[in-house]
PDB file of C-alpha atoms and ligand atoms in Angstrom:
ATOM      1  CA  MET A 120     113.803 -92.388-137.406  1.00 43.00           C
ATOM      2  CA  SER A 121     111.995 -94.634-134.984  1.00 44.00           C
ATOM      3  CA  THR A 122     113.391 -97.942-133.906  1.00 46.00           C
ATOM      4  CA  THR A 123     111.592-100.992-132.693  1.00 48.00           C
ATOM      5  CA  PRO A 124     112.690-101.938-129.195  1.00 48.00           C
ATOM      6  CA  THR A 125     113.983-105.452-128.914  1.00 50.00           C
ATOM      7  CA  SER A 126     114.935-107.651-125.982  1.00 48.00           C
ATOM      8  CA  THR A 127     118.498-106.411-126.407  1.00 52.00           C
ATOM      9  CA  ASP A 128     117.531-102.739-126.200  1.00 57.00           C
ATOM     10  CA  ARG A 129     119.266-101.566-123.042  1.00 57.00           C
ATOM     11  CA  THR A 130     118.100 -97.957-123.325  1.00 60.00           C
ATOM     12  CA  LYS A 131     114.786 -98.789-121.678  1.00 59.00           C
ATOM     13  CA  PRO A 132     114.431-100.680-118.422  1.00 61.00           C
ATOM     14  CA  ALA A 133     113.169-104.213-119.025  1.00 65.00           C
ATOM     15  CA  LYS A 134     109.863-105.089-117.423  1.00 90.00           C
ATOM     16  CA  ARG A 135     110.917-107.170-114.471  1.00 97.00           C
ATOM     17  CA  LEU A 136     108.678-110.037-113.383  1.00 98.00           C
ATOM     18  CA  THR A 137     106.790-109.141-110.206  1.00 98.00           C
ATOM     19  CA  PRO A 138     105.388-111.339-107.443  1.00 98.00           C
ATOM     20  CA  PRO A 139     101.858-110.952-108.951  1.00 98.00           C
ATOM     21  CA  ASP A 140     103.257-112.087-112.345  1.00 98.00           C
ATOM     22  CA  ILE A 141     104.678-115.157-110.591  1.00 98.00           C
ATOM     23  CA  ALA A 142     101.391-115.814-108.745  1.00 98.00           C
ATOM     24  CA  ALA A 143      99.533-115.635-112.093  1.00 97.00           C
ATOM     25  CA  HIS A 144     101.498-118.683-113.287  1.00 95.00           C
ATOM     26  CA  LYS A 145      99.373-121.057-111.200  1.00 97.00           C
ATOM     27  CA  GLY A 146      98.450-123.927-113.497  1.00 91.00           C
ATOM     28  CA  GLN A 147     100.305-122.336-116.443  1.00 95.00           C
ATOM     29  CA  THR A 148     103.679-123.124-117.988  1.00 96.00           C
ATOM     30  CA  PRO A 149     106.232-124.217-115.356  1.00 98.00           C
ATOM     31  CA  LEU A 150     108.111-121.490-113.499  1.00 98.00           C
ATOM     32  CA  VAL A 151     111.877-121.734-113.959  1.00 98.00           C
ATOM     33  CA  CYS A 152     113.714-120.852-110.756  1.00 98.00           C
ATOM     34  CA  LEU A 153     117.359-120.990-109.700  1.00 99.00           C
ATOM     35  CA  THR A 154     119.444-119.719-106.818  1.00 99.00           C
ATOM     36  CA  ALA A 155     122.009-116.933-107.271  1.00 99.00           C
ATOM     37  CA  TYR A 156     124.374-115.499-104.677  1.00 98.00           C
ATOM     38  CA  SER A 157     126.576-113.189-106.766  1.00 98.00           C
ATOM     39  CA  ALA A 158     126.403-110.517-109.471  1.00 98.00           C
ATOM     40  CA  PRO A 159     128.198-112.522-112.195  1.00 98.00           C
ATOM     41  CA  MET A 160     125.967-115.558-111.694  1.00 98.00           C
ATOM     42  CA  ALA A 161     122.828-113.375-111.628  1.00 98.00           C
ATOM     43  CA  ARG A 162     123.902-111.783-114.940  1.00 98.00           C
ATOM     44  CA  LEU A 163     124.364-115.199-116.564  1.00 98.00           C
ATOM     45  CA  LEU A 164     121.074-116.666-115.321  1.00 98.00           C
ATOM     46  CA  ASP A 165     118.768-113.629-115.545  1.00 98.00           C
ATOM     47  CA  GLY A 166     117.684-114.100-119.151  1.00 97.00           C
ATOM     48  CA  HIS A 167     116.766-117.741-118.605  1.00 98.00           C
ATOM     49  CA  VAL A 168     114.752-117.842-115.393  1.00 98.00           C
ATOM     50  CA  ASP A 169     111.581-116.386-113.905  1.00 98.00           C
ATOM     51  CA  VAL A 170     112.829-116.295-110.304  1.00 98.00           C
ATOM     52  CA  LEU A 171     116.318-115.761-108.879  1.00 99.00           C
ATOM     53  CA  LEU A 172     116.374-116.893-105.247  1.00 99.00           C
ATOM     54  CA  VAL A 173     119.130-115.597-103.010  1.00 99.00           C
ATOM     55  CA  GLY A 174     118.977-118.709-100.838  1.00 98.00           C
ATOM     56  CA  ASP A 175     120.349-119.136 -97.340  1.00 98.00           C
ATOM     57  CA  SER A 176     121.855-122.337 -98.791  1.00 98.00           C
ATOM     58  CA  LEU A 177     124.753-119.931 -99.483  1.00 98.00           C
ATOM     59  CA  GLY A 178     125.826-120.665 -95.899  1.00 98.00           C
ATOM     60  CA  MET A 179     126.594-124.212 -97.010  1.00 97.00           C
ATOM     61  CA  VAL A 180     127.486-123.670-100.683  1.00 97.00           C
ATOM     62  CA  VAL A 181     129.581-120.469-100.430  1.00 97.00           C
ATOM     63  CA  TYR A 182     130.663-120.386 -96.782  1.00 97.00           C
ATOM     64  CA  GLY A 183     131.133-124.132 -96.223  1.00 95.00           C
ATOM     65  CA  ALA A 184     128.944-124.607 -93.140  1.00 96.00           C
ATOM     66  CA  ASP A 185     127.122-127.914 -92.584  1.00 95.00           C
ATOM     67  CA  SER A 186     123.759-126.241 -92.054  1.00 97.00           C
ATOM     68  CA  THR A 187     122.080-122.922 -92.897  1.00 98.00           C
ATOM     69  CA  LEU A 188     121.592-121.913 -89.261  1.00 98.00           C
ATOM     70  CA  ALA A 189     124.511-119.476 -88.855  1.00 98.00           C
ATOM     71  CA  VAL A 190     123.682-117.288 -91.867  1.00 98.00           C
ATOM     72  CA  ARG A 191     123.189-113.655 -90.796  1.00 98.00           C
ATOM     73  CA  LEU A 192     120.627-111.173 -92.138  1.00 99.00           C
ATOM     74  CA  ASP A 193     123.420-108.756 -93.135  1.00 98.00           C
ATOM     75  CA  THR A 194     124.992-111.509 -95.261  1.00 98.00           C
ATOM     76  CA  MET A 195     121.679-112.151 -97.038  1.00 99.00           C
ATOM     77  CA  ILE A 196     121.327-108.402 -97.641  1.00 99.00           C
ATOM     78  CA  ASP A 197     124.829-108.091 -99.130  1.00 99.00           C
ATOM     79  CA  HIS A 198     124.254-111.009-101.534  1.00 99.00           C
ATOM     80  CA  GLY A 199     120.688-109.873-102.256  1.00 99.00           C
ATOM     81  CA  ARG A 200     121.916-106.437-103.339  1.00 98.00           C
ATOM     82  CA  ALA A 201     124.495-108.042-105.650  1.00 98.00           C
ATOM     83  CA  VAL A 202     121.870-110.252-107.334  1.00 98.00           C
ATOM     84  CA  ALA A 203     119.124-107.615-107.626  1.00 98.00           C
ATOM     85  CA  GLY A 204     121.632-105.095-109.026  1.00 98.00           C
ATOM     86  CA  ALA A 205     122.936-107.456-111.698  1.00 98.00           C
ATOM     87  CA  SER A 206     119.544-108.676-112.973  1.00 98.00           C
ATOM     88  CA  ARG A 207     116.748-106.949-114.851  1.00 98.00           C
ATOM     89  CA  HIS A 208     114.256-109.645-115.843  1.00 98.00           C
ATOM     90  CA  ALA A 209     113.854-112.180-113.044  1.00 98.00           C
ATOM     91  CA  CYS A 210     111.816-111.689-109.891  1.00 98.00           C
ATOM     92  CA  VAL A 211     114.435-111.604-107.127  1.00 98.00           C
ATOM     93  CA  VAL A 212     113.499-113.293-103.825  1.00 99.00           C
ATOM     94  CA  VAL A 213     115.734-113.288-100.731  1.00 99.00           C
ATOM     95  CA  ASP A 214     115.592-115.965 -97.994  1.00 99.00           C
ATOM     96  CA  LEU A 215     115.057-114.668 -94.471  1.00 99.00           C
ATOM     97  CA  PRO A 216     117.706-116.519 -92.459  1.00 99.00           C
ATOM     98  CA  PHE A 217     117.198-118.527 -89.264  1.00 98.00           C
ATOM     99  CA  ALA A 218     116.176-116.452 -86.215  1.00 98.00           C
ATOM    100  CA  SER A 219     115.381-113.336 -88.276  1.00 98.00           C
ATOM    101  CA  TYR A 220     111.583-113.943 -88.396  1.00 98.00           C
ATOM    102  CA  GLN A 221     110.468-116.801 -86.101  1.00 98.00           C
ATOM    103  CA  GLU A 222     110.144-114.656 -82.965  1.00 98.00           C
ATOM    104  CA  SER A 223     107.120-112.559 -83.970  1.00 98.00           C
ATOM    105  CA  PRO A 224     105.350-111.000 -86.944  1.00 98.00           C
ATOM    106  CA  GLN A 225     106.868-107.672 -85.860  1.00 98.00           C
ATOM    107  CA  GLN A 226     110.417-109.066 -85.944  1.00 98.00           C
ATOM    108  CA  ALA A 227     109.704-110.604 -89.355  1.00 99.00           C
ATOM    109  CA  PHE A 228     108.372-107.301 -90.740  1.00 99.00           C
ATOM    110  CA  ARG A 229     111.318-105.275 -89.417  1.00 98.00           C
ATOM    111  CA  ASN A 230     113.842-107.623 -91.034  1.00 99.00           C
ATOM    112  CA  ALA A 231     111.897-108.229 -94.268  1.00 98.00           C
ATOM    113  CA  ALA A 232     111.537-104.455 -94.694  1.00 98.00           C
ATOM    114  CA  ARG A 233     115.329-104.094 -94.419  1.00 98.00           C
ATOM    115  CA  VAL A 234     115.758-106.758 -97.112  1.00 98.00           C
ATOM    116  CA  LEU A 235     113.411-105.016 -99.552  1.00 98.00           C
ATOM    117  CA  ALA A 236     114.740-101.511 -98.824  1.00 98.00           C
ATOM    118  CA  GLU A 237     118.462-102.395 -98.871  1.00 98.00           C
ATOM    119  CA  THR A 238     118.616-104.938-101.732  1.00 98.00           C
ATOM    120  CA  GLY A 239     116.061-103.998-104.382  1.00 98.00           C
ATOM    121  CA  ALA A 240     114.581-107.509-104.232  1.00 98.00           C
ATOM    122  CA  ALA A 241     110.783-107.743-104.588  1.00 98.00           C
ATOM    123  CA  ALA A 242     110.014-110.469-102.043  1.00 99.00           C
ATOM    124  CA  VAL A 243     111.280-112.569 -99.161  1.00 99.00           C
ATOM    125  CA  LYS A 244     111.012-116.309 -98.543  1.00 99.00           C
ATOM    126  CA  LEU A 245     110.532-117.847 -95.116  1.00 99.00           C
ATOM    127  CA  GLU A 246     110.269-121.457 -93.949  1.00 98.00           C
ATOM    128  CA  GLY A 247     107.325-122.974 -92.098  1.00 98.00           C
ATOM    129  CA  GLY A 248     103.641-123.866 -92.365  1.00 98.00           C
ATOM    130  CA  SER A 249     100.675-123.228 -90.067  1.00 98.00           C
ATOM    131  CA  GLU A 250     102.926-121.809 -87.329  1.00 98.00           C
ATOM    132  CA  MET A 251     104.036-119.070 -89.785  1.00 98.00           C
ATOM    133  CA  ALA A 252     100.559-118.252 -91.169  1.00 98.00           C
ATOM    134  CA  GLU A 253     100.042-115.253 -88.883  1.00 98.00           C
ATOM    135  CA  THR A 254     103.478-113.859 -89.837  1.00 99.00           C
ATOM    136  CA  ILE A 255     102.876-114.355 -93.564  1.00 99.00           C
ATOM    137  CA  ALA A 256      99.506-112.548 -93.331  1.00 98.00           C
ATOM    138  CA  PHE A 257     101.123-109.737 -91.307  1.00 98.00           C
ATOM    139  CA  LEU A 258     103.840-109.192 -93.946  1.00 98.00           C
ATOM    140  CA  ALA A 259     101.545-109.575 -96.963  1.00 98.00           C
ATOM    141  CA  ALA A 260      99.127-106.972 -95.542  1.00 98.00           C
ATOM    142  CA  ARG A 261     102.023-104.517 -95.119  1.00 98.00           C
ATOM    143  CA  GLY A 262     103.536-104.607 -98.593  1.00 98.00           C
ATOM    144  CA  VAL A 263     105.977-107.491 -98.228  1.00 98.00           C
ATOM    145  CA  PRO A 264     105.342-110.283-100.762  1.00 98.00           C
ATOM    146  CA  VAL A 265     106.132-113.646 -99.157  1.00 99.00           C
ATOM    147  CA  MET A 266     107.180-116.912-100.770  1.00 99.00           C
ATOM    148  CA  GLY A 267     106.527-119.866 -98.439  1.00 99.00           C
ATOM    149  CA  HIS A 268     108.628-123.009 -97.991  1.00 98.00           C
ATOM    150  CA  VAL A 269     107.261-126.292 -96.577  1.00 98.00           C
ATOM    151  CA  GLY A 270     108.233-129.962 -96.447  1.00 98.00           C
ATOM    152  CA  LEU A 271     111.963-130.362 -95.805  1.00 98.00           C
ATOM    153  CA  THR A 272     112.714-127.009 -94.162  1.00 98.00           C
ATOM    154  CA  PRO A 273     116.512-126.874 -93.692  1.00 98.00           C
ATOM    155  CA  GLN A 274     116.355-124.286 -90.879  1.00 98.00           C
ATOM    156  CA  ALA A 275     114.544-126.989 -88.826  1.00 97.00           C
ATOM    157  CA  VAL A 276     117.346-129.538 -89.411  1.00 97.00           C
ATOM    158  CA  ASN A 277     117.816-130.095 -85.675  1.00 97.00           C
ATOM    159  CA  ALA A 278     114.095-130.582 -85.026  1.00 95.00           C
ATOM    160  CA  LEU A 279     113.696-132.847 -88.074  1.00 93.00           C
ATOM    161  CA  GLY A 280     116.779-134.922 -87.198  1.00 94.00           C
ATOM    162  CA  GLY A 281     118.553-134.341 -90.538  1.00 94.00           C
ATOM    163  CA  PHE A 282     117.948-133.394 -94.166  1.00 95.00           C
ATOM    164  CA  ARG A 283     115.445-136.205 -94.781  1.00 93.00           C
ATOM    165  CA  ALA A 284     112.478-136.338 -97.140  1.00 94.00           C
ATOM    166  CA  ARG A 285     109.071-135.528 -95.610  1.00 94.00           C
ATOM    167  CA  GLY A 286     105.617-137.012 -96.079  1.00 93.00           C
ATOM    168  CA  ARG A 287     106.666-140.651 -95.762  1.00 93.00           C
ATOM    169  CA  ASP A 288     103.869-141.606 -93.321  1.00 94.00           C
ATOM    170  CA  ALA A 289     100.246-140.472 -93.125  1.00 96.00           C
ATOM    171  CA  ALA A 290     100.852-138.013 -90.282  1.00 96.00           C
ATOM    172  CA  GLU A 291     103.739-136.322 -92.117  1.00 95.00           C
ATOM    173  CA  ALA A 292     101.764-136.229 -95.363  1.00 97.00           C
ATOM    174  CA  ASP A 293      98.808-134.586 -93.582  1.00 98.00           C
ATOM    175  CA  LYS A 294     101.174-132.078 -91.964  1.00 97.00           C
ATOM    176  CA  VAL A 295     102.752-131.036 -95.302  1.00 98.00           C
ATOM    177  CA  LEU A 296      99.285-130.656 -96.858  1.00 98.00           C
ATOM    178  CA  ALA A 297      97.949-128.613 -93.928  1.00 98.00           C
ATOM    179  CA  ASP A 298     101.090-126.444 -94.004  1.00 98.00           C
ATOM    180  CA  ALA A 299     100.762-125.809 -97.750  1.00 98.00           C
ATOM    181  CA  ARG A 300      97.099-124.795 -97.324  1.00 98.00           C
ATOM    182  CA  ALA A 301      97.922-122.530 -94.361  1.00 98.00           C
ATOM    183  CA  VAL A 302     100.698-120.709 -96.253  1.00 98.00           C
ATOM    184  CA  SER A 303      98.481-120.237 -99.312  1.00 98.00           C
ATOM    185  CA  ASP A 304      95.486-119.065 -97.260  1.00 98.00           C
ATOM    186  CA  ALA A 305      97.723-116.637 -95.334  1.00 98.00           C
ATOM    187  CA  GLY A 306      98.483-114.755 -98.543  1.00 98.00           C
ATOM    188  CA  ALA A 307     101.858-116.015 -99.793  1.00 98.00           C
ATOM    189  CA  PHE A 308     102.329-115.485-103.550  1.00 98.00           C
ATOM    190  CA  ALA A 309     104.149-118.773-104.193  1.00 99.00           C
ATOM    191  CA  LEU A 310     105.284-121.832-102.244  1.00 98.00           C
ATOM    192  CA  VAL A 311     108.469-123.908-102.334  1.00 98.00           C
ATOM    193  CA  ILE A 312     107.858-127.584-101.572  1.00 98.00           C
ATOM    194  CA  GLU A 313     111.173-129.265-100.739  1.00 98.00           C
ATOM    195  CA  GLY A 314     112.107-132.906-100.151  1.00 98.00           C
ATOM    196  CA  THR A 315     108.554-134.240-100.090  1.00 98.00           C
ATOM    197  CA  LEU A 316     107.089-137.500-101.368  1.00 98.00           C
ATOM    198  CA  GLU A 317     105.922-137.058-104.951  1.00 98.00           C
ATOM    199  CA  ASP A 318     102.246-137.936-104.264  1.00 97.00           C
ATOM    200  CA  VAL A 319     102.087-135.465-101.387  1.00 98.00           C
ATOM    201  CA  ALA A 320     103.684-132.644-103.416  1.00 98.00           C
ATOM    202  CA  ARG A 321     101.255-133.342-106.257  1.00 98.00           C
ATOM    203  CA  GLU A 322      98.267-133.243-103.892  1.00 98.00           C
ATOM    204  CA  ALA A 323      99.542-130.043-102.252  1.00 98.00           C
ATOM    205  CA  THR A 324      99.855-128.431-105.685  1.00 98.00           C
ATOM    206  CA  ARG A 325      96.205-129.281-106.378  1.00 98.00           C
ATOM    207  CA  ALA A 326      95.142-128.094-102.917  1.00 98.00           C
ATOM    208  CA  VAL A 327      96.526-124.527-103.061  1.00 98.00           C
ATOM    209  CA  THR A 328      95.705-121.472-105.149  1.00 98.00           C
ATOM    210  CA  ILE A 329      99.311-120.255-105.509  1.00 98.00           C
ATOM    211  CA  PRO A 330     102.075-121.747-107.668  1.00 98.00           C
ATOM    212  CA  THR A 331     104.124-124.484-106.044  1.00 98.00           C
ATOM    213  CA  ILE A 332     107.846-124.620-106.809  1.00 98.00           C
ATOM    214  CA  GLY A 333     109.307-128.072-106.317  1.00 98.00           C
ATOM    215  CA  ILE A 334     112.789-129.189-105.250  1.00 98.00           C
ATOM    216  CA  GLY A 335     112.790-132.929-104.706  1.00 98.00           C
ATOM    217  CA  ALA A 336     108.992-132.796-104.909  1.00 98.00           C
ATOM    218  CA  ALA A 337     107.066-133.514-108.158  1.00 98.00           C
ATOM    219  CA  ALA A 338     107.170-132.701-111.871  1.00 98.00           C
ATOM    220  CA  ASP A 339     103.511-131.666-111.438  1.00 97.00           C
ATOM    221  CA  CYS A 340     104.507-128.654-109.339  1.00 98.00           C
ATOM    222  CA  ASP A 341     103.906-125.268-110.985  1.00 98.00           C
ATOM    223  CA  GLY A 342     107.657-124.716-111.198  1.00 98.00           C
ATOM    224  CA  GLN A 343     111.033-126.138-110.216  1.00 98.00           C
ATOM    225  CA  ILE A 344     114.067-124.786-108.383  1.00 98.00           C
ATOM    226  CA  LEU A 345     117.595-126.082-107.823  1.00 98.00           C
ATOM    227  CA  VAL A 346     120.725-124.711-106.230  1.00 98.00           C
ATOM    228  CA  THR A 347     122.682-123.437-109.253  1.00 98.00           C
ATOM    229  CA  GLU A 348     126.071-124.717-108.035  1.00 98.00           C
ATOM    230  CA  ASP A 349     124.534-128.209-107.739  1.00 98.00           C
ATOM    231  CA  LEU A 350     123.418-128.347-111.376  1.00 98.00           C
ATOM    232  CA  LEU A 351     126.759-126.883-112.515  1.00 98.00           C
ATOM    233  CA  GLY A 352     128.830-129.455-110.635  1.00 97.00           C
ATOM    234  CA  LEU A 353     130.384-126.788-108.404  1.00 97.00           C
ATOM    235  CA  SER A 354     129.164-127.910-104.987  1.00 92.00           C
ATOM    236  CA  GLY A 355     131.142-131.048-104.218  1.00 80.00           C
ATOM    237  CA  PRO A 356     130.792-134.743-104.884  1.00 80.00           C
ATOM    238  CA  ARG A 357     127.830-135.421-102.547  1.00 84.00           C
ATOM    239  CA  VAL A 358     124.603-133.717-103.587  1.00 91.00           C
ATOM    240  CA  PRO A 359     120.983-134.481-102.656  1.00 94.00           C
ATOM    241  CA  ARG A 360     119.129-137.095-104.715  1.00 94.00           C
ATOM    242  CA  PHE A 361     116.933-134.393-106.290  1.00 97.00           C
ATOM    243  CA  VAL A 362     119.884-132.739-108.056  1.00 98.00           C
ATOM    244  CA  LYS A 363     120.490-133.278-111.764  1.00 97.00           C
ATOM    245  CA  ARG A 364     123.893-132.223-113.083  1.00 96.00           C
ATOM    246  CA  TYR A 365     123.700-130.192-116.288  1.00 98.00           C
ATOM    247  CA  ALA A 366     127.416-129.343-116.422  1.00 97.00           C
ATOM    248  CA  ASP A 367     130.696-130.344-114.794  1.00 97.00           C
ATOM    249  CA  LEU A 368     132.204-126.927-114.165  1.00 98.00           C
ATOM    250  CA  GLY A 369     134.088-128.295-111.158  1.00 97.00           C
ATOM    251  CA  SER A 370     136.345-130.235-113.539  1.00 97.00           C
ATOM    252  CA  ALA A 371     136.660-127.197-115.822  1.00 98.00           C
ATOM    253  CA  VAL A 372     137.822-125.075-112.867  1.00 98.00           C
ATOM    254  CA  GLU A 373     140.374-127.689-111.804  1.00 97.00           C
ATOM    255  CA  GLU A 374     141.738-128.044-115.338  1.00 98.00           C
ATOM    256  CA  ALA A 375     142.080-124.273-115.743  1.00 98.00           C
ATOM    257  CA  ALA A 376     143.841-123.984-112.355  1.00 98.00           C
ATOM    258  CA  ALA A 377     146.213-126.825-113.298  1.00 98.00           C
ATOM    259  CA  ARG A 378     147.144-125.190-116.644  1.00 98.00           C
ATOM    260  CA  TYR A 379     147.700-121.832-114.936  1.00 98.00           C
ATOM    261  CA  ALA A 380     149.921-123.485-112.319  1.00 98.00           C
ATOM    262  CA  THR A 381     151.995-125.217-115.020  1.00 98.00           C
ATOM    263  CA  GLU A 382     152.454-121.981-116.977  1.00 98.00           C
ATOM    264  CA  VAL A 383     153.406-119.914-113.912  1.00 98.00           C
ATOM    265  CA  ARG A 384     155.981-122.517-112.877  1.00 98.00           C
ATOM    266  CA  SER A 385     157.446-122.678-116.420  1.00 98.00           C
ATOM    267  CA  ARG A 386     157.282-118.850-116.783  1.00 98.00           C
ATOM    268  CA  ALA A 387     155.069-119.267-119.886  1.00 98.00           C
ATOM    269  CA  PHE A 388     152.628-116.946-118.077  1.00 98.00           C
ATOM    270  CA  PRO A 389     152.640-113.978-118.223  1.00 98.00           C
ATOM    271  CA  GLY A 390     153.431-113.681-121.933  1.00 96.00           C
ATOM    272  CA  PRO A 391     153.904-110.552-124.078  1.00 95.00           C
ATOM    273  CA  ASP A 392     150.126-109.941-124.376  1.00 96.00           C
ATOM    274  CA  GLN A 393     149.745-109.762-120.609  1.00 97.00           C
ATOM    275  CA  LEU A 394     152.610-107.311-120.019  1.00 97.00           C
ATOM    276  CA  TYR A 395     153.042-103.531-120.284  1.00 97.00           C
ATOM    277  CA  ARG A 396     155.978-102.757-122.582  1.00 93.00           C
ATOM    278  CA  LYS A 397     157.136 -99.633-124.341  1.00 89.00           C
ATOM    279  CA  ARG A 398     156.150 -99.603-128.015  1.00 78.00           C
ATOM    280  CA  SER A 399     159.077-100.736-130.152  1.00 69.00           C
ATOM    281  CA  GLY A 400     160.361 -98.746-133.127  1.00 59.00           C
TER     282      GLY A 400
HETATM  283  N1  MHF B 655     124.138-127.488-102.227  1.00 73.23           N
HETATM  284  C1  MHF B 655     122.944-127.458-101.618  1.00 73.23           C
HETATM  285  N2  MHF B 655     121.866-127.900-102.295  1.00 73.23           N
HETATM  286  C2  MHF B 655     120.649-127.897-101.700  1.00 73.23           C
HETATM  287  O1  MHF B 655     119.654-128.281-102.370  1.00 73.23           O
HETATM  288  C3  MHF B 655     120.525-127.399-100.371  1.00 73.23           C
HETATM  289  C4  MHF B 655     121.676-126.933 -99.727  1.00 73.23           C
HETATM  290  N3  MHF B 655     122.872-127.002-100.348  1.00 73.23           N
HETATM  291  N4  MHF B 655     121.622-126.385 -98.479  1.00 73.23           N
HETATM  292  C5  MHF B 655     120.332-126.039 -97.928  1.00 73.23           C
HETATM  293  C6  MHF B 655     119.383-127.105 -98.223  1.00 73.23           C
HETATM  294  C7  MHF B 655     119.780-128.410 -97.545  1.00 73.23           C
HETATM  295  N5  MHF B 655     119.317-129.357 -98.483  1.00 73.23           N
HETATM  296  C8  MHF B 655     119.596-130.710 -98.440  1.00 73.23           C
HETATM  297  C9  MHF B 655     120.815-131.153 -97.981  1.00 73.23           C
HETATM  298  C10 MHF B 655     121.111-132.501 -97.973  1.00 73.23           C
HETATM  299  C11 MHF B 655     120.167-133.428 -98.429  1.00 73.23           C
HETATM  300  C12 MHF B 655     120.514-134.863 -98.436  1.00 73.23           C
HETATM  301  O2  MHF B 655     121.659-135.220 -98.285  1.00 73.23           O
HETATM  302  N6  MHF B 655     119.544-135.746 -98.661  1.00 73.23           N
HETATM  303  C13 MHF B 655     119.811-137.160 -98.850  1.00 73.23           C
HETATM  304  C14 MHF B 655     118.822-138.004 -98.103  1.00 73.23           C
HETATM  305  C15 MHF B 655     119.122-138.039 -96.648  1.00 73.23           C
HETATM  306  C16 MHF B 655     118.170-138.976 -95.933  1.00 73.23           C
HETATM  307  O3  MHF B 655     117.040-139.213 -96.416  1.00 73.23           O
HETATM  308  O4  MHF B 655     118.569-139.483 -94.880  1.00 73.23           O
HETATM  309  C17 MHF B 655     119.628-137.497-100.316  1.00 73.23           C
HETATM  310  O5  MHF B 655     120.219-138.481-100.760  1.00 73.23           O
HETATM  311  O6  MHF B 655     118.889-136.789-101.010  1.00 73.23           O
HETATM  312  C18 MHF B 655     118.932-132.955 -98.878  1.00 73.23           C
HETATM  313  C19 MHF B 655     118.659-131.608 -98.883  1.00 73.23           C
HETATM  314  C20 MHF B 655     118.679-128.725 -99.612  1.00 73.23           C
HETATM  315  N7  MHF B 655     119.315-127.421 -99.662  1.00 73.23           N
HETATM  316  C1  KIV B 656     116.843-124.590-102.182  1.00 73.23           C
HETATM  317  C2  KIV B 656     116.068-123.332-102.019  1.00 73.23           C
HETATM  318  C3  KIV B 656     114.599-123.567-102.073  1.00 73.23           C
HETATM  319  C4  KIV B 656     116.464-122.591-100.771  1.00 73.23           C
HETATM  320  O1  KIV B 656     115.708-122.358 -99.861  1.00 73.23           O
HETATM  321  C5  KIV B 656     117.858-122.132-100.676  1.00 73.23           C
HETATM  322  O2  KIV B 656     118.612-122.171-101.668  1.00 73.23           O
HETATM  323  O3  KIV B 656     118.234-121.695 -99.583  1.00 73.23           O
HETATM  324 MG1   MG B 657     116.693-121.561 -98.134  1.00 73.23          MG
END
């Protein structure tokens, strides 16, 4: 008897979205993108998103640093492997961390190749515009799909003087537009535009041939991304303006911890169901 495969059929591998599938979304329905750093989160999000980004924001969100600068390539690879292994539908993209690609196209290729080979992810993301065009072309020509990232580039926090929105004056607006064009022309398959004035992000989206993925950018972008912990209420009281909270899991975690603490102290936990006892009778 033959059976019709359904989306819940786990006997066949699901067709995972590829970088070319993502690129084909230019001007189509918005791309849904979220960050994931762990296997359980990847499992929960995978059926709902097109892209899972293993972002170097994990340095701030998971490891508590005040910038992304100290994140190591090995850390990105460990988290990338967890996310790629626990997902089957989304296109998994891993951020190249600070100082793992800025030195030369050769350095970028060596480290991006490790990411693809050791994680199972399909693509890397790197920050920067015209100054990274040569590197993006070098990787793209050698089998490494690249997602770009312009506007507010957190790895340049020291050069930018803080996590502040870009494109506020004419010179900055021109720079973001030129960067977006350079990344697209260099052969990136998609482009994150972060923390950029709405008009500028909208114009950049019109100016490039690849999908733009906004975060604090514009609803007109070809997709949107947020840090998952931010929208779940798990990343602290102060979040960037561009975050919308869709749940308050922080409060749920605190309430669960408080109930557990009460039950341990009163010896209500563990109860009979949580203990190994000889069968009676
Ligand atoms: N949890 C988290 N969410 C993020 O979106 C995120 C990270 N971490 N870490 C890496 C980068 C850093 N990002 C940030 C961090 C802070 C602001 C921020 O505080 N912005 C202020 C405006 C500051 C100003 O203009 O002076 C804001 O109110 O949005 C923005 C982006 C975005 N990325
Ligand atoms: C916020 C996204 C775009 C990112 O680069 C990250 O999570 O590191
Ligand atoms: Mg990042």
